[in-house]
XYZ file of C-alpha atoms in Angstrom:
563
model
C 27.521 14.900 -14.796
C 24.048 14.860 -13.719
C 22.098 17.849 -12.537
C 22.187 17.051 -9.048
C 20.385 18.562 -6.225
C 21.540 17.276 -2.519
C 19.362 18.248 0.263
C 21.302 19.292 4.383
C 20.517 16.109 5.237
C 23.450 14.068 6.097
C 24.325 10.916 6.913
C 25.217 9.933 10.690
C 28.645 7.839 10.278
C 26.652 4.452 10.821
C 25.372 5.364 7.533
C 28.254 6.279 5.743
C 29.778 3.146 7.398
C 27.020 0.921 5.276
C 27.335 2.858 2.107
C 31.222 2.470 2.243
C 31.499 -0.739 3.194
C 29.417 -2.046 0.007
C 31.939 0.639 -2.472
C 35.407 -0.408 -1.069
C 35.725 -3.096 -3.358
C 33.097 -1.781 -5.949
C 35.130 -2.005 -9.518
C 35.051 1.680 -11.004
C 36.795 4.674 -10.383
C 33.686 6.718 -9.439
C 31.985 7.386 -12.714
C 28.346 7.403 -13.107
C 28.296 4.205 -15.609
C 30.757 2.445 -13.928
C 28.960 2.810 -10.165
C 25.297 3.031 -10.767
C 24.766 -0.524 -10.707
C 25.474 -0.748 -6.820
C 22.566 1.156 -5.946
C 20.796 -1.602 -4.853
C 23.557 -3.377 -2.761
C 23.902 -0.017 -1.152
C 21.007 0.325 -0.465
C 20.963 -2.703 1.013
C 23.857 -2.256 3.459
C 21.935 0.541 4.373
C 18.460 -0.843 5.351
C 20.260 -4.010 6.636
C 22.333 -2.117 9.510
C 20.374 1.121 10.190
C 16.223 -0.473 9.333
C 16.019 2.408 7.334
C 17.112 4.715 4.438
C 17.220 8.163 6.080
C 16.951 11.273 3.092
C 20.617 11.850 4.963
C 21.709 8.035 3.782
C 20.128 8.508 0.313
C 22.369 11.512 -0.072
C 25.572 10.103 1.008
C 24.948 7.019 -1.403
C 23.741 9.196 -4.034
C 27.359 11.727 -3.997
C 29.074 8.377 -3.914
C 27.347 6.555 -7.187
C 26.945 10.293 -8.746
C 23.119 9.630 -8.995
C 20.802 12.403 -8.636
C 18.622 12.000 -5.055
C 15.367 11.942 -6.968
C 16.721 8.781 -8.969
C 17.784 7.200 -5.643
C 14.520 8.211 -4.118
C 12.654 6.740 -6.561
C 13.974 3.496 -6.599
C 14.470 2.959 -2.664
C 10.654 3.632 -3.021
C 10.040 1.061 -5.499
C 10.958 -2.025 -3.197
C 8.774 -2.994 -0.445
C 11.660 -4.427 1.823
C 12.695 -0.590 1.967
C 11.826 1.840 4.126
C 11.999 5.139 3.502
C 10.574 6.457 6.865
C 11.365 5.088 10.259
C 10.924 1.807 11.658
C 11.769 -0.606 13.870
C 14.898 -2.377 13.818
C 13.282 -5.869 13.808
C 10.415 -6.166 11.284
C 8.188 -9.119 10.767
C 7.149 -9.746 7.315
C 3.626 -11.754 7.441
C 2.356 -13.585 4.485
C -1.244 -13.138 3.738
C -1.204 -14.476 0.352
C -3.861 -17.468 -0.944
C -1.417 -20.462 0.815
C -1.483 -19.100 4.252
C -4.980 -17.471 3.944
C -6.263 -20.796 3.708
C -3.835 -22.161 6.257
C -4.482 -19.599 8.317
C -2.433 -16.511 9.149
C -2.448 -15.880 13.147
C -4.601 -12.611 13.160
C -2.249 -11.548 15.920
C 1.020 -12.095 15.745
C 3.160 -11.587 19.888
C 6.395 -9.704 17.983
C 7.270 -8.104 21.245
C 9.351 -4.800 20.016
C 8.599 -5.780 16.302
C 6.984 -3.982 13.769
C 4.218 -6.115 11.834
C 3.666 -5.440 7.816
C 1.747 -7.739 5.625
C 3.138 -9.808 3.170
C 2.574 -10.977 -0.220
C 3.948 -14.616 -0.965
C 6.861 -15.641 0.703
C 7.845 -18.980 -1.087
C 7.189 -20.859 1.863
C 3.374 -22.479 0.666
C 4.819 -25.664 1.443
C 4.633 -24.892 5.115
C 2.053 -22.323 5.345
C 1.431 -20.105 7.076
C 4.728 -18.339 6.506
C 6.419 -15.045 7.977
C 10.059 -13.577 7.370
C 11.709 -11.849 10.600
C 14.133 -9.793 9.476
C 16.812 -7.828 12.241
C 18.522 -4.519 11.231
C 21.918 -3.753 12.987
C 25.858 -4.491 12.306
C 24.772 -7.951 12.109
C 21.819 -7.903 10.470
C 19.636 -11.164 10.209
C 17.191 -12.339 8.226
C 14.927 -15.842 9.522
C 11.951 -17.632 7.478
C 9.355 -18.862 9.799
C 7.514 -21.630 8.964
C 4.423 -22.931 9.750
C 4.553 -19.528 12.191
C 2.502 -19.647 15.153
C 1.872 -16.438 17.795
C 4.548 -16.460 19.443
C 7.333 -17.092 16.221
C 8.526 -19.871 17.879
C 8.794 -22.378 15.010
C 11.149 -21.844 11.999
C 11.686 -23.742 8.608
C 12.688 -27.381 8.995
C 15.739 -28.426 7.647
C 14.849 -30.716 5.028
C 11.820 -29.973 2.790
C 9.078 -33.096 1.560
C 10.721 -34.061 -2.284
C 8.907 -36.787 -4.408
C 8.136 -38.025 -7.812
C 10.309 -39.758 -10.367
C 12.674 -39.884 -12.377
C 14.286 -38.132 -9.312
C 16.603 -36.099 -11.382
C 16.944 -32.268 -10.172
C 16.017 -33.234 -6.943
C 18.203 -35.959 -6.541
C 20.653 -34.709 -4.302
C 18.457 -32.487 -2.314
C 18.370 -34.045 1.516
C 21.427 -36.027 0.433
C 24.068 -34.284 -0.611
C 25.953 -31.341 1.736
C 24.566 -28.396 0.406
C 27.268 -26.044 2.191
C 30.567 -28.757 1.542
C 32.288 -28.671 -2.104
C 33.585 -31.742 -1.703
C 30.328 -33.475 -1.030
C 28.900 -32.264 -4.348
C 31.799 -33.409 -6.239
C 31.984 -36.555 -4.474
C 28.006 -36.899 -5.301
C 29.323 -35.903 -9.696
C 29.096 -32.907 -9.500
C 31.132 -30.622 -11.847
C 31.975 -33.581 -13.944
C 29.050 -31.856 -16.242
C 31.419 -28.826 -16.630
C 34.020 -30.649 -17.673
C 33.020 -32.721 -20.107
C 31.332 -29.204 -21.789
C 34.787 -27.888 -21.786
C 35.903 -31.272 -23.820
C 32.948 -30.789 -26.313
C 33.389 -27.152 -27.515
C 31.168 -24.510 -26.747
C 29.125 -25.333 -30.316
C 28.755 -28.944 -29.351
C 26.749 -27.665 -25.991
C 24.613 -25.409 -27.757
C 23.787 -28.171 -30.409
C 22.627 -30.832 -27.831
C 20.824 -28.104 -26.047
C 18.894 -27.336 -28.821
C 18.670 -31.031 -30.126
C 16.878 -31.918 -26.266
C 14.600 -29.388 -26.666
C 14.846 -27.967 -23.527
C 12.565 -24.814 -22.851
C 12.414 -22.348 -20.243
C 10.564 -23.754 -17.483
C 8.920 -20.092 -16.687
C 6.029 -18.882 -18.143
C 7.601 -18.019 -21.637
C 8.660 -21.725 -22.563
C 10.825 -20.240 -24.924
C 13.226 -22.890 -26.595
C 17.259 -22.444 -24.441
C 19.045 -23.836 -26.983
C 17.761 -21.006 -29.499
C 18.447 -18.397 -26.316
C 21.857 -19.689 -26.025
C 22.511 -19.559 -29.777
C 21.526 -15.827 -30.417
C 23.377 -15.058 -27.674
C 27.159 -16.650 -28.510
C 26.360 -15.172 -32.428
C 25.697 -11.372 -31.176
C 28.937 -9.480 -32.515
C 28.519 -7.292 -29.387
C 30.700 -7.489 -26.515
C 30.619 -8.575 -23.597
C 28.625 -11.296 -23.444
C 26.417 -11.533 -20.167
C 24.551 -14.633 -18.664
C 21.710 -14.173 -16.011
C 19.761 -16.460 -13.768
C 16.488 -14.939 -12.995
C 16.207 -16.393 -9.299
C 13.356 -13.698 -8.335
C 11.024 -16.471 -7.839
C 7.761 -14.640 -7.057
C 4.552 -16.249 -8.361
C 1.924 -17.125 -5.727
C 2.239 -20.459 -4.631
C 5.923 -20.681 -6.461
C 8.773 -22.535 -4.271
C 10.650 -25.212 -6.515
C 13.849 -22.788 -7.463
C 13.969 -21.786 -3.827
C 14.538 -25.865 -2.453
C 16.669 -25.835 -5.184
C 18.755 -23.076 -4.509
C 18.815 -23.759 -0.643
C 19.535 -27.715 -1.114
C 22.058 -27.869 -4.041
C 23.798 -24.233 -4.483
C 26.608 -25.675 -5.890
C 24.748 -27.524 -9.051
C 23.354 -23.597 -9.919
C 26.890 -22.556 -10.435
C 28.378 -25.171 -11.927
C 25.008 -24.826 -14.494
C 25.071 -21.091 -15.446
C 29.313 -21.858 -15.534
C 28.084 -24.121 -18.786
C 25.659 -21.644 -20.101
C 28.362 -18.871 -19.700
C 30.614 -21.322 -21.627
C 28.513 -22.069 -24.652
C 27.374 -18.399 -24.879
C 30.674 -16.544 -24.698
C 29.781 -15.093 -21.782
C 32.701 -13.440 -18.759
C 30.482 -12.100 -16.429
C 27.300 -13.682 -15.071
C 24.655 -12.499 -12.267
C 22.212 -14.115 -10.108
C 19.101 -12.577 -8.668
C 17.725 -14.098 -6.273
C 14.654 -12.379 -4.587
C 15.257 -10.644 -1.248
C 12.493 -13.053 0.951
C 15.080 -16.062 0.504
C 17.520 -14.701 2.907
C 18.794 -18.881 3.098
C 19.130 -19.319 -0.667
C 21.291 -16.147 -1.092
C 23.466 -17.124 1.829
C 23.813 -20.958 0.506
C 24.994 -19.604 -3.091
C 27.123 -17.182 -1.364
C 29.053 -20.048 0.298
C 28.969 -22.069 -3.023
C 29.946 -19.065 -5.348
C 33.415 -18.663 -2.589
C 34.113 -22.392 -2.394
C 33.905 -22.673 -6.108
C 35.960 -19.343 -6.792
C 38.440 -20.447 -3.964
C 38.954 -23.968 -5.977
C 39.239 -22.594 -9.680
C 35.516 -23.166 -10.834
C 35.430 -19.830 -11.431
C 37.800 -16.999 -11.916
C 40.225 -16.281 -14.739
C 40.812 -20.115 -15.701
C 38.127 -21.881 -14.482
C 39.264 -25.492 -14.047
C 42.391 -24.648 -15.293
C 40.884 -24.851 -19.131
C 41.393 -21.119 -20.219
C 37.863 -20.171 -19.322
C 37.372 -16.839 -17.556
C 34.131 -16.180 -15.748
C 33.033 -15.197 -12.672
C 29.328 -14.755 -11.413
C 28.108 -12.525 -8.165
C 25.105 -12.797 -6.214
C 22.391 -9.710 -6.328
C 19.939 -9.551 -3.915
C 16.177 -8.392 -5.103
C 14.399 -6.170 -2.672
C 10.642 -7.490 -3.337
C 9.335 -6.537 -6.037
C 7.506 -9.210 -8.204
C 7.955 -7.222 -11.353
C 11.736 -7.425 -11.250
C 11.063 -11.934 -12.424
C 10.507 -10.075 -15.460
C 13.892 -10.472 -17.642
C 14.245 -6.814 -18.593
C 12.657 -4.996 -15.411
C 15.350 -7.747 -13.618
C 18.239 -5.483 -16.117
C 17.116 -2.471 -14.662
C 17.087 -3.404 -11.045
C 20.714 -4.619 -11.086
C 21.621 -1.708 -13.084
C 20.466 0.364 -9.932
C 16.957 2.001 -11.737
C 13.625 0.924 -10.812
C 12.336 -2.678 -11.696
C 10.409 -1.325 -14.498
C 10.116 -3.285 -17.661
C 11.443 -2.533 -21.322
C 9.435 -2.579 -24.417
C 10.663 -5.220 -26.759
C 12.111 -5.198 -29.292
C 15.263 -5.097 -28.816
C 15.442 -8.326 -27.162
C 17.633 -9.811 -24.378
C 19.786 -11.732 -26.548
C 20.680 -8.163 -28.743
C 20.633 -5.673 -25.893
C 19.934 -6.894 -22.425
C 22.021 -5.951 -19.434
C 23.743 -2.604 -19.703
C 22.538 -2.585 -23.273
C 24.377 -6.018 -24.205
C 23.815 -9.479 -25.724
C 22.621 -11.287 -22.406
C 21.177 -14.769 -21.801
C 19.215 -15.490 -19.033
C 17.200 -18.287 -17.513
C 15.746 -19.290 -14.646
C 17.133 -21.521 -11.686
C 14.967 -25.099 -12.764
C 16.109 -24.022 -16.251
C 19.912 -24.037 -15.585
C 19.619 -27.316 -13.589
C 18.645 -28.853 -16.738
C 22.002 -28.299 -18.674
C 24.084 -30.641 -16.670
C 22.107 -33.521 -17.115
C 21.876 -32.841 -21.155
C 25.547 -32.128 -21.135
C 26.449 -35.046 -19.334
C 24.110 -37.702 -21.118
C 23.710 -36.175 -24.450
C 20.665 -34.718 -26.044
C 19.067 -38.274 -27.467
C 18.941 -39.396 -23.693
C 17.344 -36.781 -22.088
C 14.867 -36.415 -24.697
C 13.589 -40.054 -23.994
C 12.084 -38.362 -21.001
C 8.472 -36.678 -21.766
C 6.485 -36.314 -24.668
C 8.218 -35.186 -27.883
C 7.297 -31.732 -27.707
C 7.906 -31.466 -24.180
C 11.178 -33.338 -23.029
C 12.683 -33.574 -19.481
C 10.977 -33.796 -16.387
C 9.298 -30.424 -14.498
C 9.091 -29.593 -11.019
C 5.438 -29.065 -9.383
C 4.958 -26.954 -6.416
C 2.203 -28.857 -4.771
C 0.662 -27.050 -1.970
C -3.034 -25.963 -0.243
C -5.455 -29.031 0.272
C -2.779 -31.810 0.084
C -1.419 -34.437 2.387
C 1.753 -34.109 1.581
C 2.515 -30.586 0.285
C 6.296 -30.085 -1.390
C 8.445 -30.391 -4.576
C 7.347 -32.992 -7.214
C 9.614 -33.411 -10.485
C 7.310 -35.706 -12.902
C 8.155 -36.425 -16.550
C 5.974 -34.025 -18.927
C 2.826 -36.170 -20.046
C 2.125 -37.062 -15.958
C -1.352 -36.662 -15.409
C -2.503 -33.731 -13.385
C -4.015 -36.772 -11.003
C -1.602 -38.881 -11.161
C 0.781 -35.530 -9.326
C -2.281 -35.161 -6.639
C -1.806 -39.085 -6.386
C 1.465 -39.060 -5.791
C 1.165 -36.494 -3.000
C -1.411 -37.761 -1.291
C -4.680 -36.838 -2.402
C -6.919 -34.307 -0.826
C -6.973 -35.367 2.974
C -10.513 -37.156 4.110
C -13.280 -36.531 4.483
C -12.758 -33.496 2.458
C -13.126 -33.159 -1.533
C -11.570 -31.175 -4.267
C -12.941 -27.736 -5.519
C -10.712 -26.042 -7.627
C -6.779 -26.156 -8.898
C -4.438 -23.385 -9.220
C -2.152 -24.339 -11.608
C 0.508 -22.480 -12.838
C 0.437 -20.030 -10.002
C -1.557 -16.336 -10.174
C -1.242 -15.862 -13.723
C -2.163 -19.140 -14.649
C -5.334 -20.467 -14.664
C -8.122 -21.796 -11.863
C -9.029 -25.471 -12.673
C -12.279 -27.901 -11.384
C -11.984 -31.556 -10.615
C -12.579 -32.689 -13.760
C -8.886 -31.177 -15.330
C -7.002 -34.552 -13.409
C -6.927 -36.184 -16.422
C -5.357 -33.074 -18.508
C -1.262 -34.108 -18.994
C 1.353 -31.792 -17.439
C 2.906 -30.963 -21.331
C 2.901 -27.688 -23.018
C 1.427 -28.878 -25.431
C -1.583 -30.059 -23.674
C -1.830 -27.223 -21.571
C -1.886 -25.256 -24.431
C -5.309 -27.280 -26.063
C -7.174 -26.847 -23.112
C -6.657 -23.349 -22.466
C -4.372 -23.343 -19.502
C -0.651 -22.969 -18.632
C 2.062 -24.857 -16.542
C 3.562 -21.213 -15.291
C 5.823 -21.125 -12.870
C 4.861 -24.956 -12.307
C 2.320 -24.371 -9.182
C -0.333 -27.025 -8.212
C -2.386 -25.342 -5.349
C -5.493 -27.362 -4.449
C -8.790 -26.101 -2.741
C -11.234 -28.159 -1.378
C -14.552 -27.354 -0.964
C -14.406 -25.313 2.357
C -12.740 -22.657 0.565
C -14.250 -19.851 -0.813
C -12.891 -19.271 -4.519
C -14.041 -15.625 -5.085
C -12.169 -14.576 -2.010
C -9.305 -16.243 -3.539
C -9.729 -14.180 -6.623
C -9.770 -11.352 -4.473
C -6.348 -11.738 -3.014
C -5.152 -12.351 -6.849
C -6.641 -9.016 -8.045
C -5.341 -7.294 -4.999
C -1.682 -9.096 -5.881
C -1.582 -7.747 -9.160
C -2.841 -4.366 -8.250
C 0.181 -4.087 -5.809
C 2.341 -5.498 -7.950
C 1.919 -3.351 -10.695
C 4.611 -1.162 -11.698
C 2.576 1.728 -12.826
C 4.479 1.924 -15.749
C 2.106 1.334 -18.774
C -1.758 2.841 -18.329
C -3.471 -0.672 -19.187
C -1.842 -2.643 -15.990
C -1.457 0.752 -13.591
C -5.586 1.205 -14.295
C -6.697 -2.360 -14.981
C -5.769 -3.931 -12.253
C -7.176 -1.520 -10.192
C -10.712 -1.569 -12.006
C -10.188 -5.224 -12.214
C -10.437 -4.864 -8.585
C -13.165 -3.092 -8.042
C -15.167 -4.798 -10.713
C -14.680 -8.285 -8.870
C -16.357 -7.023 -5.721
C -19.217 -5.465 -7.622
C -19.362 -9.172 -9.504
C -20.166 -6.625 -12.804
C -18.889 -9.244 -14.883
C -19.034 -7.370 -18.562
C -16.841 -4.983 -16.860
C -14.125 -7.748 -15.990
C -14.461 -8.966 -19.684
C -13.323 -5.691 -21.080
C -10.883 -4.756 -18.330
C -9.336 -8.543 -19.096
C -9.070 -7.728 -22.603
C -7.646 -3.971 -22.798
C -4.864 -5.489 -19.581
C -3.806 -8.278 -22.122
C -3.794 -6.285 -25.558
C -2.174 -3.397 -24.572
C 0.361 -3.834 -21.748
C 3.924 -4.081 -21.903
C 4.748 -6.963 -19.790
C 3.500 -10.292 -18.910
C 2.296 -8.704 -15.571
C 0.060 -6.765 -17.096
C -1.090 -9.644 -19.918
C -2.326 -12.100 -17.248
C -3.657 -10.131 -14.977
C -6.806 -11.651 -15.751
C -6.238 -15.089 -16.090
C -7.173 -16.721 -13.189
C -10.362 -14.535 -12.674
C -11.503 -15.343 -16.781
C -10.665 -19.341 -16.089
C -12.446 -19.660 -12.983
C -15.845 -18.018 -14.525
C -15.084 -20.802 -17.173
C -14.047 -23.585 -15.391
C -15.608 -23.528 -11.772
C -19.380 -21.738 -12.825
C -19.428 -19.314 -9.500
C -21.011 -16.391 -11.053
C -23.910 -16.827 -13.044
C -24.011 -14.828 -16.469
């Protein structure tokens, strides 16, 4: 029993309304490690109806989950999507990250009865400028706005601009149903899942590992190895994870994906359950995606409803369910073990490593977890066979990736090439800087990647080749500048990204990014050096470790200081 200290505030019944209506069906009977884990979807229910999380509403939820009102306090603080003062009921989230600052953010924005609050990327680059108009009450909405204008009269088209080839991820999206069952089966879907059940869970993790499939985050570590350590650990349960907090500047390929084929996400981490012994599996998808979460909702019912999931999935002896968790933005929680803590109900604050996800992840056990272009890969592999799928590539880096092409581009959108594709040849293929205008820089990888010139079009989209010349696929972003844009106040809005971003956990990131900074708008460039180099020795997280990327590439790359 924790010490717990509950202030007179209480909750009006609205509020106990919200908390309740998130616990009726919460499993448990009360106890502290049983409950603790729906902090976040209470909290939730609570900003979602009321705009707000009153010290009367954190009280209520925290005699509920048995968690002490500092803990809740601290993280309802943590996410910006929370408030905990007063606001208005209908908020408009405004992105003012480097797509829509070069697009051009309306300064003023005619939200009537709205409150305004600035907004770092919203996954929308592809339409910039982008804004999220989120409505608190019993029916709470959320609405992604896209290009927004004013007056918020425009809102996200229904189909989003796909190219490139092979067209294999992306092949169904803008053809296929992405709310109908039937119309992904009838398009082969779930025959993947299937024919995994018919191979043996050993079988799957051998071709995974034989395609040499790697994460397609900024870790690249190999899945099939992931997978492996995972159905080995003696430790039970088993969990499976699919890190769906896309968050990277400039980052929107999992978010078409999840919006445009939900149901190929579930029957993918069904696969990876299956191979890695896994009963219970999560997704996270970030909070600004309010149409992703509500499309995998619909797919994760349908698919329960029909026997894709549950205690016998497909009728094969297979039990294993998956539920949806909403992030609250926070672009620490993409991080795998600050992601643990978050749906564990604590603060998105990473873990030092070791122990590693695949000995103690979430709630201290053997978990796997990938992210959403990651999964999509399995069917595919499952379905063709390792051999096939490797033909695809270079030999070191198989498959086809998915480019978020965006900024200075005639036709900005999802592009899935085969590794080896020339950085031009991807600018090619989506039109080329528009006339008369010319190209200045490259973002590639997203903000903790690196800043590129002109002359990287010949450098091949591999990891390999990344790797030689210093740079990094990421997250898979391709955001082009030409040469009206000023780079250093790009840089700028990085720094300030990271500096907000920061968890504060670990000295190095908490400090550096704020000196970082400061040290940019000085231009005191041996200061940046050693600021760069303390941040990527000595923090915990990758947060913290690339801080300084883009900044350090750009002085290399695009000469606009002077030593």
């Amino acid at each position: 029993m924790p010490d717990l200290h509950f202030t007179s505030a209480t909750a009006t019944p609205q509020e106990r309304a919200a908390v309740d209506a998130v616990l009726e069906d919460a499993p448990g009977d009360g106890r502290r490690d049983e409950c603790r884990h729906m902090l976040l979807p209470v909290l939730h229910s609570i900003n979602d109806r009321i705009g707000w999380i009153s010290p009367g509403a954190l009280n209520y939820a925290g005699e509920r989950l048995d968690v002490a009102p500092a803990e809740a306090y601290g993280v309802a603080t943590f996410y910006a999507l929370f408030s905990t003062t007063p606001r208005a009921p209908r908020v408009v989230h405004v992105c003012d990250d480097i797509a829509c600052m070069v697009a051009g953010t309306p300064s003023q924005i005619d939200a009537k009865d709205a409150e305004i609050a600035r907004s770092p990327c919203l996954g929308l680059c592809d339409r910039a400028p982008a804004a999220l108009l989120i409505e608190a009450g019993d029916s709470p909405k959320a609405r992604q706005i896209a290009p927004v204008d004013a007056a918020l009269a425009n809102g996200v088209p229904a189909q989003p601009h796909v190219g490139g080839a092979p067209l294999g991820l992306l092949r169904r999206v803008g053809r296929v149903d992405p709310e109908s069952l039937d119309a992904y089966r009838a398009s082969g879907g779930y025959a993947a899942l299937a024919r995994a059940l018919d191979m043996g869970a050993e079988r799957v993790i051998a071709e995974v590992t034989a395609s040499k499939l790697f994460g397609r985050g900024g870790a690249a570590f190999p899945t099939g190895r992931k997978m492996e350590a995972v159905a080995r650990a003696p430790a039970r349960p088993h969990y499976v994870i699919c890190n769906a907090d896309e968050s990277e500047p400039g980052t929107f390929k999992d978010r078409v994906l999840m919006e445009h084929d939900p149901f190929a996400l579930v029957e993918a981490i069904t696969i990876a359950a299956y191979a890695a012994g896994c009963e219970r599996g999560f997704i996270y998808v970030r909070g600004e995606y309010p149409l992703a979460a509500a499309r995998l909702e619909n797919a994760i019912a349908q698919a329960r409803e029909h026997g894709q999931l549950g205690d016998d999935v497909m009728g094969r002896g297979m039990r294993f369910d998956v539920e949806l968790r909403r992030g609250a933005g926070a672009y620490i929680c993409g991080e795998e073990t600050a992601l643990f803590n978050s749906i564990e109900g604590k603060r998105g604050e990473p873990r030092n490593k070791p122990p590693f996800p695949v000995e103690a992840g979430l709630f201290g056990k053997p978990t796997l977890i990938n992210n959403v272009e990651t999964l999509a890969n399995l069917p595919s592999i499952v379905l063709d066979g390792a051999a096939e799928y490797a033909k695809i590539g270079t030999p070191e880096s198989t498959g086809t990736r998915l480019f978020c092409v965006s900024g200075a581009i005639s036709r900005a959108g999802v592009y899935e090439v085969a590794h080896g594709t020339t950085l031009g040849e991807l600018v090619e293929m989506a039109g080329g800087v528009p006339a008369p205008h010319c190209l200045r820089a490259i973002l590639l990888g997203g903000a903790a990647g690196c800043m590129l010139g002109p002359d990287a079009l010949s450098l091949p989209l591999s990891q390999e080749a990344a790797r030689a010349a210093s740079a990094t696929l990421g997250s898979g972003v391709a955001m082009l500048f030409d040469e009206r844009v000023d780079i250093a106040a790009i840089l700028r809005r990085i720094a300030r990204f990271f500096r907000d971003e920061s968890c504060g956990q670990c000295v190095p990131c908490r400090v550096g990014t704020v000196r970082q900074e400061e040290a940019l708008e000085r231009g005191d460039l041996i200061l940046l050096d050693e600021i760069g180099r303390v941040m990527r020795d000595a923090s915990i997280c990758g947060l913290g470790q690339t801080a300084a990327n883009v900044i350090a590439s750009a002085r290399s790359n695009l000469e606009i200081w002077s030593s």
